[in-house]
GROMACS .gro file of C-alpha atoms in nm:
model
  248
    1UNK     CA    1  12.178  11.400   5.121
    2UNK     CA    2  12.283  11.504   4.786
    3UNK     CA    3  12.179  11.497   4.433
    4UNK     CA    4  12.128  11.144   4.331
    5UNK     CA    5  12.184  11.222   3.934
    6UNK     CA    6  12.524  11.295   4.019
    7UNK     CA    7  12.639  11.008   4.282
    8UNK     CA    8  12.945  10.843   4.129
    9UNK     CA    9  13.241  10.792   4.383
   10UNK     CA   10  12.945  10.792   4.641
   11UNK     CA   11  12.701  10.525   4.517
   12UNK     CA   12  12.893  10.247   4.662
   13UNK     CA   13  12.897  10.353   5.044
   14UNK     CA   14  12.572  10.512   5.030
   15UNK     CA   15  12.398  10.209   5.173
   16UNK     CA   16  12.665  10.208   5.481
   17UNK     CA   17  12.567  10.600   5.503
   18UNK     CA   18  12.203  10.529   5.517
   19UNK     CA   19  12.185  10.245   5.799
   20UNK     CA   20  11.994  10.475   5.986
   21UNK     CA   21  11.658  10.545   5.785
   22UNK     CA   22  11.368  10.357   5.898
   23UNK     CA   23  11.292  10.212   5.564
   24UNK     CA   24  11.064   9.916   5.710
   25UNK     CA   25  10.857  10.225   5.838
   26UNK     CA   26  10.814  10.339   5.498
   27UNK     CA   27  10.718   9.944   5.374
   28UNK     CA   28  10.455  10.005   5.654
   29UNK     CA   29  10.313  10.326   5.599
   30UNK     CA   30  10.273  10.214   5.243
   31UNK     CA   31  10.078   9.901   5.329
   32UNK     CA   32   9.838  10.113   5.530
   33UNK     CA   33   9.780  10.312   5.260
   34UNK     CA   34   9.756  10.092   4.974
   35UNK     CA   35   9.566   9.842   5.186
   36UNK     CA   36   9.861   9.562   5.181
   37UNK     CA   37  10.118   9.507   4.939
   38UNK     CA   38  10.132   9.136   4.840
   39UNK     CA   39  10.050   9.142   4.479
   40UNK     CA   40  10.016   9.526   4.447
   41UNK     CA   41  10.208   9.737   4.168
   42UNK     CA   42  10.461   9.954   4.319
   43UNK     CA   43  10.672  10.239   4.152
   44UNK     CA   44  10.975  10.326   4.363
   45UNK     CA   45  11.067  10.695   4.249
   46UNK     CA   46  11.426  10.807   4.293
   47UNK     CA   47  11.497  10.444   4.413
   48UNK     CA   48  11.888  10.499   4.483
   49UNK     CA   49  12.071  10.166   4.545
   50UNK     CA   50  11.708   9.983   4.605
   51UNK     CA   51  11.709   9.961   4.955
   52UNK     CA   52  11.320   9.999   4.954
   53UNK     CA   53  11.277   9.844   4.631
   54UNK     CA   54  11.400   9.527   4.774
   55UNK     CA   55  11.208   9.547   5.082
   56UNK     CA   56  10.873   9.618   4.901
   57UNK     CA   57  10.956   9.291   4.656
   58UNK     CA   58  11.030   9.108   4.955
   59UNK     CA   59  10.676   9.174   5.097
   60UNK     CA   60  10.509   9.047   4.787
   61UNK     CA   61  10.512   9.375   4.560
   62UNK     CA   62  10.583   9.399   4.173
   63UNK     CA   63  10.827   9.663   4.201
   64UNK     CA   64  10.949   9.904   3.928
   65UNK     CA   65  11.238  10.134   4.044
   66UNK     CA   66  11.308  10.457   3.885
   67UNK     CA   67  11.636  10.671   3.904
   68UNK     CA   68  11.862  10.940   3.755
   69UNK     CA   69  12.208  10.789   3.846
   70UNK     CA   70  12.321  10.477   3.660
   71UNK     CA   71  12.598  10.387   3.937
   72UNK     CA   72  12.303  10.371   4.204
   73UNK     CA   73  12.100  10.152   3.961
   74UNK     CA   74  12.408   9.915   3.901
   75UNK     CA   75  12.415   9.857   4.274
   76UNK     CA   76  12.039   9.785   4.314
   77UNK     CA   77  12.023   9.576   4.034
   78UNK     CA   78  12.290   9.346   4.196
   79UNK     CA   79  12.102   9.370   4.501
   80UNK     CA   80  11.820   9.250   4.325
   81UNK     CA   81  11.963   8.979   4.159
   82UNK     CA   82  12.150   8.838   4.464
   83UNK     CA   83  11.817   8.815   4.616
   84UNK     CA   84  11.656   8.674   4.324
   85UNK     CA   85  11.405   8.948   4.315
   86UNK     CA   86  11.225   9.023   3.986
   87UNK     CA   87  11.265   9.418   3.993
   88UNK     CA   88  11.251   9.627   3.708
   89UNK     CA   89  11.491   9.911   3.695
   90UNK     CA   90  11.450  10.259   3.481
   91UNK     CA   91  11.681  10.540   3.432
   92UNK     CA   92  11.531  10.825   3.387
   93UNK     CA   93  11.455  11.172   3.562
   94UNK     CA   94  11.163  11.154   3.779
   95UNK     CA   95  11.036  11.438   3.591
   96UNK     CA   96  11.011  11.226   3.272
   97UNK     CA   97  10.802  10.959   3.410
   98UNK     CA   98  10.498  10.867   3.184
   99UNK     CA   99  10.288  10.573   3.074
  100UNK     CA  100   9.929  10.412   3.147
  101UNK     CA  101   9.749  10.363   3.449
  102UNK     CA  102   9.906  10.046   3.607
  103UNK     CA  103  10.032  10.125   3.966
  104UNK     CA  104   9.858  10.078   4.301
  105UNK     CA  105  10.115  10.320   4.477
  106UNK     CA  106  10.391  10.518   4.402
  107UNK     CA  107  10.657  10.625   4.673
  108UNK     CA  108  10.941  10.907   4.667
  109UNK     CA  109  11.121  10.850   4.972
  110UNK     CA  110  11.398  10.998   5.150
  111UNK     CA  111  11.361  11.366   5.042
  112UNK     CA  112  11.467  11.231   4.682
  113UNK     CA  113  11.208  11.545   4.539
  114UNK     CA  114  11.434  11.781   4.708
  115UNK     CA  115  11.686  11.700   4.440
  116UNK     CA  116  11.462  11.894   4.188
  117UNK     CA  117  11.519  12.245   4.109
  118UNK     CA  118  11.199  12.408   4.014
  119UNK     CA  119  10.823  12.418   4.090
  120UNK     CA  120  10.778  12.317   3.708
  121UNK     CA  121  11.023  11.990   3.761
  122UNK     CA  122  10.781  11.912   4.108
  123UNK     CA  123  10.481  11.945   3.906
  124UNK     CA  124  10.597  11.749   3.624
  125UNK     CA  125  10.674  11.483   3.859
  126UNK     CA  126  10.342  11.474   4.027
  127UNK     CA  127  10.154  11.483   3.691
  128UNK     CA  128  10.363  11.165   3.567
  129UNK     CA  129  10.306  10.974   3.869
  130UNK     CA  130   9.957  11.087   3.862
  131UNK     CA  131   9.952  10.931   3.505
  132UNK     CA  132  10.104  10.602   3.569
  133UNK     CA  133   9.879  10.552   3.888
  134UNK     CA  134   9.548  10.342   3.889
  135UNK     CA  135   9.220  10.548   3.986
  136UNK     CA  136   9.228  10.498   4.373
  137UNK     CA  137   9.597  10.459   4.364
  138UNK     CA  138   9.834  10.645   4.626
  139UNK     CA  139  10.149  10.833   4.642
  140UNK     CA  140  10.370  10.859   4.948
  141UNK     CA  141  10.662  11.085   4.961
  142UNK     CA  142  10.844  11.317   5.199
  143UNK     CA  143  11.065  11.621   5.176
  144UNK     CA  144  11.273  11.844   5.392
  145UNK     CA  145  11.094  12.125   5.554
  146UNK     CA  146  11.175  12.478   5.518
  147UNK     CA  147  11.299  12.498   5.883
  148UNK     CA  148  11.559  12.198   5.779
  149UNK     CA  149  11.689  12.403   5.506
  150UNK     CA  150  11.707  12.748   5.633
  151UNK     CA  151  11.769  12.646   5.981
  152UNK     CA  152  11.895  12.311   6.036
  153UNK     CA  153  12.134  12.298   5.744
  154UNK     CA  154  12.299  12.612   5.813
  155UNK     CA  155  12.457  12.488   6.135
  156UNK     CA  156  12.713  12.315   5.977
  157UNK     CA  157  12.967  12.211   5.880
  158UNK     CA  158  12.870  11.884   5.968
  159UNK     CA  159  13.128  11.545   6.027
  160UNK     CA  160  13.087  11.193   6.015
  161UNK     CA  161  13.364  10.941   6.093
  162UNK     CA  162  13.297  10.568   6.167
  163UNK     CA  163  13.675  10.462   6.108
  164UNK     CA  164  13.612  10.344   5.765
  165UNK     CA  165  13.419  10.646   5.622
  166UNK     CA  166  13.453  10.990   5.692
  167UNK     CA  167  13.344  11.297   5.582
  168UNK     CA  168  13.312  11.687   5.606
  169UNK     CA  169  12.995  11.856   5.489
  170UNK     CA  170  12.994  12.215   5.424
  171UNK     CA  171  12.649  12.408   5.366
  172UNK     CA  172  12.543  12.759   5.241
  173UNK     CA  173  12.244  12.902   5.134
  174UNK     CA  174  12.145  12.843   4.790
  175UNK     CA  175  12.032  13.106   4.518
  176UNK     CA  176  11.668  13.006   4.536
  177UNK     CA  177  11.450  13.028   4.834
  178UNK     CA  178  11.480  12.741   5.069
  179UNK     CA  179  11.759  12.582   4.908
  180UNK     CA  180  12.119  12.461   5.014
  181UNK     CA  181  12.452  12.411   4.855
  182UNK     CA  182  12.640  12.101   4.974
  183UNK     CA  183  13.018  12.062   4.957
  184UNK     CA  184  13.099  11.722   5.082
  185UNK     CA  185  13.436  11.577   5.111
  186UNK     CA  186  13.440  11.209   5.158
  187UNK     CA  187  13.742  11.002   5.311
  188UNK     CA  188  13.726  10.606   5.249
  189UNK     CA  189  13.974  10.361   5.430
  190UNK     CA  190  14.142  10.165   5.198
  191UNK     CA  191  14.288   9.819   5.255
  192UNK     CA  192  14.629   9.940   5.291
  193UNK     CA  193  14.501  10.199   5.611
  194UNK     CA  194  14.550  10.496   5.366
  195UNK     CA  195  14.218  10.722   5.300
  196UNK     CA  196  14.116  10.798   4.931
  197UNK     CA  197  13.912  11.116   4.918
  198UNK     CA  198  13.642  11.217   4.665
  199UNK     CA  199  13.447  11.527   4.675
  200UNK     CA  200  13.080  11.608   4.586
  201UNK     CA  201  12.857  11.938   4.506
  202UNK     CA  202  12.508  11.917   4.528
  203UNK     CA  203  12.183  12.122   4.553
  204UNK     CA  204  11.871  12.049   4.725
  205UNK     CA  205  11.539  12.267   4.773
  206UNK     CA  206  11.233  12.254   4.903
  207UNK     CA  207  10.861  12.460   4.963
  208UNK     CA  208  10.620  12.503   5.192
  209UNK     CA  209  10.364  12.257   5.293
  210UNK     CA  210  10.125  12.505   5.090
  211UNK     CA  211  10.306  12.490   4.783
  212UNK     CA  212  10.345  12.117   4.784
  213UNK     CA  213   9.940  12.098   4.825
  214UNK     CA  214   9.894  12.355   4.519
  215UNK     CA  215  10.134  12.135   4.299
  216UNK     CA  216   9.982  11.816   4.409
  217UNK     CA  217   9.598  11.945   4.355
  218UNK     CA  218   9.687  12.081   4.041
  219UNK     CA  219   9.836  11.741   3.899
  220UNK     CA  220   9.488  11.606   4.037
  221UNK     CA  221   9.571  11.442   4.370
  222UNK     CA  222   9.347  11.433   4.682
  223UNK     CA  223   9.536  11.515   4.993
  224UNK     CA  224   9.452  11.230   5.259
  225UNK     CA  225   9.740  11.321   5.556
  226UNK     CA  226  10.028  11.536   5.600
  227UNK     CA  227  10.247  11.439   5.911
  228UNK     CA  228  10.589  11.480   6.003
  229UNK     CA  229  10.911  11.319   6.135
  230UNK     CA  230  10.785  10.949   6.101
  231UNK     CA  231  10.503  11.036   6.368
  232UNK     CA  232  10.131  11.042   6.284
  233UNK     CA  233  10.143  11.432   6.427
  234UNK     CA  234  10.093  11.717   6.191
  235UNK     CA  235  10.389  11.938   6.124
  236UNK     CA  236  10.492  12.222   6.332
  237UNK     CA  237  10.722  12.524   6.274
  238UNK     CA  238  11.040  12.305   6.371
  239UNK     CA  239  10.929  11.981   6.233
  240UNK     CA  240  11.210  11.839   5.992
  241UNK     CA  241  11.076  11.581   5.731
  242UNK     CA  242  10.736  11.647   5.636
  243UNK     CA  243  10.527  11.350   5.451
  244UNK     CA  244  10.214  11.363   5.246
  245UNK     CA  245   9.987  11.053   5.160
  246UNK     CA  246   9.768  11.161   4.850
  247UNK     CA  247   9.527  10.962   4.610
  248UNK     CA  248   9.427  10.991   4.266
   0.00000   0.00000   0.00000
C-alpha cells in the first residue's frame, strides 16, 4: 500500500489489512526457483512485519529480513521470537544492501520495490542484491503494472471497513510518470468504542516491463520468467501485478 519507510501508526494494524495476500504462494514460487527451501539462505527485502520471513523460516530456510521501518521490524522480531525462529533482521534501505556472496535466493514481495523514487534507487537495489547472491542465486519480486498506477489507482477514493478498522484512501497522479500519491485516513476502534484517527501520505512509482528488464540486465541478472497476477501467464495490457524471476 504505502511507503514502508513511514508506516508508524499503521504498523500494528498492517497484518490485519494484509490477510488476503497469498504469502504461501510466494513460498512456493521461491521453493520452485531455488530448488527447495530447507537449508537455503534467503534474504527477504522489504520484509515489513515479517509475515513472509516467518513462513520461509518455518519451511527450513535461514532468513535475513531487511526493512527501512523500525516499527515494522519491531513487530517482525516479536513475531519471530514468539515462534522461537532464528531470523536476522536489519534496519536499512533496500538500495543500501551490500556484502559478500552468501544467499541462495532473494525476494522483494508485495510491491515493496514500488516504494523507491527513481531508476537509480531501483538499480542500486538490484546491484546490491546481485552482490549478496551466490552464483546461480535467484531473485523473485513483484511490482505494480503501469496499468494499475495509471488506471486502477486513479479510480479512487477507496474505502474499507471491517468494524474494527476503517480507512478512506484518496489517490492522485504523482509528479513522475507512473507514480501515484496516496492519502489515507485510518480509523481504529478502541476498547471504549470510540475510533482513533491517524493519517498517512505515501508515494509509489513503477516502470514498464522493458525498463525493469534493462535495469536487471545492467545489474548482471539473467531474466528467466516474467508473469502476472499470480498466474503462470505472461503480462497483458490490463495485468495489475507483474512478477519477475531472474538469476545471477
